[in-house]
Amino acid sequence: MQKIGVVLAFVLLVVGVNGAAVSQTSKTTDAAAKVKIVSRQMVWTPGPGGEQIPLWPKGMALQKPDTGDHPEEVGNGSGLVAGRLWHWAGYVTRPTMTIYRPKGKNTGAALMVFPGGGYEVVAMDLEGTEICDWATAQGMTCVVLKYRVPQDWHPKSCRPCDREPQPFLPLQDAERAMGLLRERAGSLHIDPHRIGVIGFSAGGHLVTAISNATGRSYPPVDAADRLSARPDFAIAVYPGHLWSGHGMDLHTYDPVRSDAPPTFIVQADNDPTDDVRNSISYFLALKAAKVPVEMHIYAKGGHAFGMRPTSAPITTEWPKLAVQWLHSIKML
């Protein structure tokens, strides 16, 4: 699909307004209703069809998130999306991956899902299991990552600062999961050279982090950690934590490598949470590094819609565009 001319025209328009702020206030009416947040202490578990696997060996000491040993919780978000609740896992200290097998014909491709949640919680259904419903319908094996949270990206000790948390716990969990998935490729009937990642909001940033990592961000634990953690393709949906706030520059902690995987990016211009320049700056950096990239910017759509259809065209169109793109790069 050739939309580069349209994309570049949009980029030039944004650059030409001397960094004027993109609207942060508009939301689709579909997501406007607010509901009471209800949470309780329990460990998130998948519904039928999902096989949940611990990422790290039993008994291994893991660095805890910012809240230490606080028991894991599950709860619902404060806003409805497409008229429905969405649910999160929080205070995650023992990360997992949950595997869903393809429906119908197995294409051999696999997709790992990084839900969003601002690195505070993990949006397990809206940007996790519901994405796997779509992926498995395309014949892909799908994996939802429940990574360690919360982790504060803006501690008072370094404001303003231009660095990511060290160590970056969600990246460690993502790298570990990719190694495990490649190690089990035979038993899962997947092609180890057709494993991609998709992420939303903070999870979209995690997509970019694992796409451009120079190696494991932790000491190897076993044979799985000797396998590549680099994805073969990447999809970033309304990503955050990328744009530096200056011109069209990325944060210094978000370097782009020339061997980053082919990437698909989508976001709404009226996103009130993550400025659209997060997507644009990453697109431009990938182009400069000569990495194949396709980007779609819609005028409206807001933030955190996942794959739920609202009145905004982006919500129904972007999954179809992603499938076309996957076929174009020979991953489906």
XYZ file of C-alpha atoms in Angstrom:
332
model
C 0.000 0.000 0.000
C 1.533 3.283 -1.101
C 0.590 6.093 1.278
C 4.036 7.549 1.760
C 3.167 10.749 -0.114
C 0.161 11.375 2.087
C 2.135 10.558 5.219
C 5.000 12.870 4.287
C 2.562 15.648 3.440
C 1.106 15.321 6.916
C 4.553 15.296 8.488
C 5.518 18.454 6.613
C 2.296 20.114 7.753
C 3.053 19.318 11.391
C 6.666 20.469 11.104
C 5.565 23.643 9.352
C 3.502 24.902 12.276
C 6.634 25.437 14.373
C 5.750 22.803 16.924
C 2.285 24.143 17.722
C 0.533 21.800 20.117
C -1.680 19.079 18.714
C -5.122 19.004 20.335
C -5.138 17.020 23.570
C -8.782 17.514 24.482
C -10.938 15.796 21.863
C -12.289 12.317 22.550
C -14.788 10.136 20.751
C -18.204 10.135 22.402
C -18.053 6.344 22.484
C -15.475 6.475 25.288
C -16.780 9.478 27.227
C -18.820 7.682 29.896
C -17.129 7.225 33.273
C -17.673 4.335 35.660
C -16.516 3.500 39.168
C -13.198 1.679 39.391
C -13.585 -1.610 41.245
C -10.457 -3.616 42.063
C -9.503 -6.537 44.257
C -6.412 -8.469 45.198
C -6.075 -11.490 42.944
C -3.804 -12.795 40.210
C -5.082 -12.296 36.671
C -5.855 -15.572 34.911
C -6.929 -16.112 31.293
C -10.277 -17.378 30.140
C -10.825 -20.549 28.104
C -8.248 -21.213 25.395
C -5.349 -19.391 27.026
C -2.291 -21.216 28.397
C -0.491 -19.036 30.955
C 3.228 -19.678 31.459
C 5.575 -18.059 34.006
C 8.431 -16.198 32.314
C 11.106 -16.843 34.888
C 12.165 -20.041 36.700
C 10.256 -20.827 39.880
C 11.983 -19.436 42.931
C 14.243 -17.096 40.960
C 14.693 -13.753 42.681
C 13.281 -10.993 40.486
C 13.546 -7.264 40.935
C 10.206 -6.010 42.152
C 8.296 -3.096 40.612
C 8.140 0.219 42.449
C 5.517 -1.057 44.897
C 7.609 -4.025 46.045
C 5.675 -7.061 47.246
C 2.215 -5.476 47.011
C -0.185 -8.311 46.060
C -1.325 -8.373 42.448
C -4.686 -6.755 41.729
C -7.225 -6.795 38.938
C -9.759 -4.084 38.245
C -11.622 -2.095 35.623
C -10.728 1.195 33.978
C -12.667 4.383 34.694
C -13.885 4.901 31.133
C -16.036 2.778 28.859
C -14.611 1.920 25.448
C -17.244 1.287 22.769
C -19.787 1.104 25.592
C -17.949 -1.652 27.465
C -15.703 -1.977 30.487
C -12.049 -2.859 30.148
C -9.920 -4.588 32.759
C -6.345 -4.391 33.983
C -3.804 -6.265 36.071
C -1.710 -4.230 38.495
C 1.132 -4.676 40.977
C 2.536 -7.467 38.807
C 5.591 -9.072 40.414
C 5.568 -12.473 38.656
C 5.211 -11.824 34.908
C 3.668 -14.355 32.542
C 2.882 -14.978 28.909
C -0.446 -16.459 27.840
C -0.534 -18.416 24.591
C -3.543 -18.666 22.277
C -3.472 -21.109 19.361
C -4.636 -20.082 15.871
C -8.204 -20.654 14.772
C -8.455 -22.707 11.607
C -5.336 -22.904 9.443
C -2.038 -22.242 11.202
C 0.027 -19.818 9.102
C 3.142 -20.388 11.217
C 3.311 -16.715 12.190
C 3.164 -15.578 15.810
C 2.290 -12.260 17.428
C 3.279 -11.144 20.921
C 0.989 -8.504 22.432
C 2.189 -5.762 24.786
C -0.910 -4.169 26.367
C -0.766 -0.543 27.460
C -1.463 1.024 30.819
C 1.144 3.743 31.229
C 3.577 1.273 32.828
C 1.243 1.525 35.841
C -1.142 -1.336 35.000
C -1.525 -3.801 32.114
C -4.755 -3.535 30.064
C -5.299 -7.272 29.784
C -8.472 -7.476 27.688
C -8.838 -4.239 25.678
C -5.223 -4.301 24.469
C -4.415 -7.937 25.183
C -6.772 -10.877 24.855
C -9.056 -9.042 22.415
C -6.066 -8.506 20.132
C -5.428 -12.237 20.278
C -9.021 -12.879 19.192
C -8.153 -10.966 16.020
C -4.688 -12.480 15.561
C -5.785 -16.088 15.983
C -8.576 -15.475 13.463
C -5.802 -14.572 10.985
C -4.117 -17.938 11.618
C -1.446 -16.629 13.987
C -0.371 -17.982 17.344
C -0.850 -15.115 19.791
C 0.853 -14.400 23.105
C -0.235 -11.795 25.679
C 2.561 -10.492 27.894
C 1.714 -9.600 31.488
C 4.814 -7.630 32.433
C 6.007 -6.175 35.732
C 4.331 -2.925 36.789
C 4.260 -0.258 38.101
C 7.502 1.451 37.174
C 7.741 5.240 37.506
C 9.063 6.942 34.379
C 9.282 10.386 35.960
C 10.658 10.061 39.498
C 10.883 13.288 41.490
C 14.633 12.749 41.835
C 15.273 13.420 38.135
C 12.581 15.840 36.925
C 13.030 16.904 34.223
C 14.958 13.914 32.960
C 15.595 12.128 29.685
C 16.156 8.548 30.698
C 14.204 5.356 31.113
C 14.060 3.419 34.401
C 17.071 1.228 35.097
C 16.625 -1.635 34.905
C 13.660 -1.395 32.562
C 11.582 -4.291 33.918
C 8.955 -4.546 31.127
C 11.758 -4.801 28.538
C 13.411 -7.602 30.504
C 10.095 -9.472 30.547
C 9.509 -8.884 26.823
C 12.997 -10.122 25.910
C 12.573 -13.185 28.097
C 9.207 -13.987 26.512
C 10.627 -13.713 22.980
C 13.413 -16.141 23.852
C 10.959 -18.622 25.347
C 8.702 -18.360 22.325
C 11.560 -19.062 19.913
C 12.764 -21.936 22.100
C 9.294 -23.510 21.920
C 8.711 -22.746 18.246
C 8.726 -26.430 17.307
C 6.161 -27.538 19.869
C 3.986 -24.514 19.118
C 4.237 -25.072 15.342
C 5.445 -21.555 14.622
C 8.181 -20.235 12.363
C 10.899 -18.704 14.597
C 11.604 -16.216 11.805
C 8.014 -14.915 11.691
C 7.467 -13.744 15.244
C 6.320 -10.157 15.630
C 5.175 -7.784 18.343
C 2.260 -5.393 18.693
C 1.836 -2.854 21.463
C -0.522 -0.101 22.543
C 0.334 3.184 24.279
C 3.088 2.264 26.775
C 3.076 -1.146 25.113
C 3.716 0.648 21.821
C 6.825 2.125 23.381
C 7.824 -1.360 24.534
C 7.543 -2.446 20.884
C 10.099 0.181 19.910
C 12.383 -0.724 22.816
C 12.622 -4.410 21.945
C 12.869 -3.593 18.221
C 16.009 -1.523 18.791
C 17.659 -3.265 21.749
C 21.352 -4.070 21.316
C 21.202 -7.272 23.360
C 19.640 -8.743 26.476
C 19.080 -6.184 29.214
C 19.727 -8.820 31.900
C 22.270 -11.628 32.464
C 21.266 -14.847 30.633
C 19.356 -17.345 32.743
C 19.227 -20.382 30.455
C 19.297 -21.501 26.815
C 16.222 -19.430 25.917
C 18.197 -16.273 26.625
C 20.777 -17.205 24.003
C 18.128 -16.928 21.276
C 17.368 -13.628 19.569
C 14.839 -11.355 21.259
C 14.529 -9.179 18.147
C 11.055 -9.347 16.573
C 10.656 -10.013 12.847
C 7.968 -7.337 12.488
C 6.509 -4.674 14.741
C 3.204 -2.825 15.119
C 2.980 0.274 17.329
C -0.510 1.609 18.064
C -0.790 5.106 19.599
C 2.677 4.727 21.216
C 3.991 6.955 23.997
C 7.338 7.767 25.657
C 8.987 8.460 22.285
C 8.761 12.137 21.358
C 11.227 14.335 23.239
C 9.005 17.417 23.060
C 11.549 19.205 20.856
C 11.127 19.423 17.081
C 10.674 15.898 15.769
C 13.361 14.319 17.944
C 13.052 11.089 19.884
C 14.143 10.850 23.496
C 17.826 9.976 23.798
C 16.829 6.660 25.399
C 14.971 5.686 22.207
C 17.754 5.108 19.629
C 16.786 3.527 16.303
C 18.887 0.789 14.737
C 19.214 0.159 11.024
C 18.319 -3.503 11.609
C 15.043 -2.725 13.366
C 12.207 -4.851 11.956
C 9.659 -3.642 9.389
C 7.214 -1.497 11.334
C 3.557 -0.450 11.100
C 2.401 2.616 13.060
C -1.107 3.974 13.630
C -2.445 6.841 15.751
C -5.157 9.507 15.857
C -4.208 13.180 15.565
C -6.603 14.077 18.400
C -5.075 11.574 20.840
C -5.440 13.319 24.234
C -2.946 11.082 26.046
C 0.064 10.537 23.777
C 0.867 13.323 21.334
C 0.744 12.184 17.713
C 4.341 13.344 17.372
C 5.331 10.180 19.236
C 4.382 8.261 16.099
C 5.701 10.838 13.648
C 9.113 11.169 15.289
C 9.542 7.392 15.338
C 8.431 7.142 11.709
C 10.994 9.756 10.672
C 13.763 8.051 12.653
C 12.986 4.707 11.009
C 12.972 6.348 7.576
C 16.353 7.948 8.296
C 17.702 4.520 9.295
C 16.250 3.024 6.072
C 13.958 0.676 7.990
C 10.764 -0.285 6.098
C 7.875 1.522 7.772
C 4.216 2.285 7.076
C 2.283 4.859 9.102
C -1.394 5.828 9.198
C -2.524 9.006 10.967
C -6.263 9.614 11.316
C -7.844 12.934 12.255
C -9.989 11.472 15.038
C -10.086 8.448 17.264
C -8.700 9.485 20.621
C -6.672 7.024 22.660
C -6.979 3.512 24.057
C -9.562 2.069 21.682
C -7.740 -1.193 20.985
C -9.768 -3.006 18.346
C -13.189 -2.025 19.642
C -15.283 -0.294 16.963
C -16.397 3.230 17.810
C -17.766 6.003 15.591
C -14.205 6.886 14.528
C -13.136 5.177 11.259
C -9.658 4.429 12.628
C -11.079 1.806 14.969
C -12.483 -0.379 12.198
C -9.977 0.362 9.464
C -6.587 -0.039 11.115
C -6.853 -3.816 11.758
C -7.615 -4.374 8.057
C -4.663 -2.189 7.057
C -2.434 -4.162 9.418
C -3.448 -7.457 7.789
C -2.708 -6.042 4.333
C 0.684 -4.863 5.564
C 1.493 -8.271 7.082
C 0.776 -9.874 3.718
C 2.899 -7.263 1.940
C 5.968 -8.104 4.052
C 5.367 -11.870 3.648
C 4.615 -12.534 7.318
C 1.137 -13.847 6.508
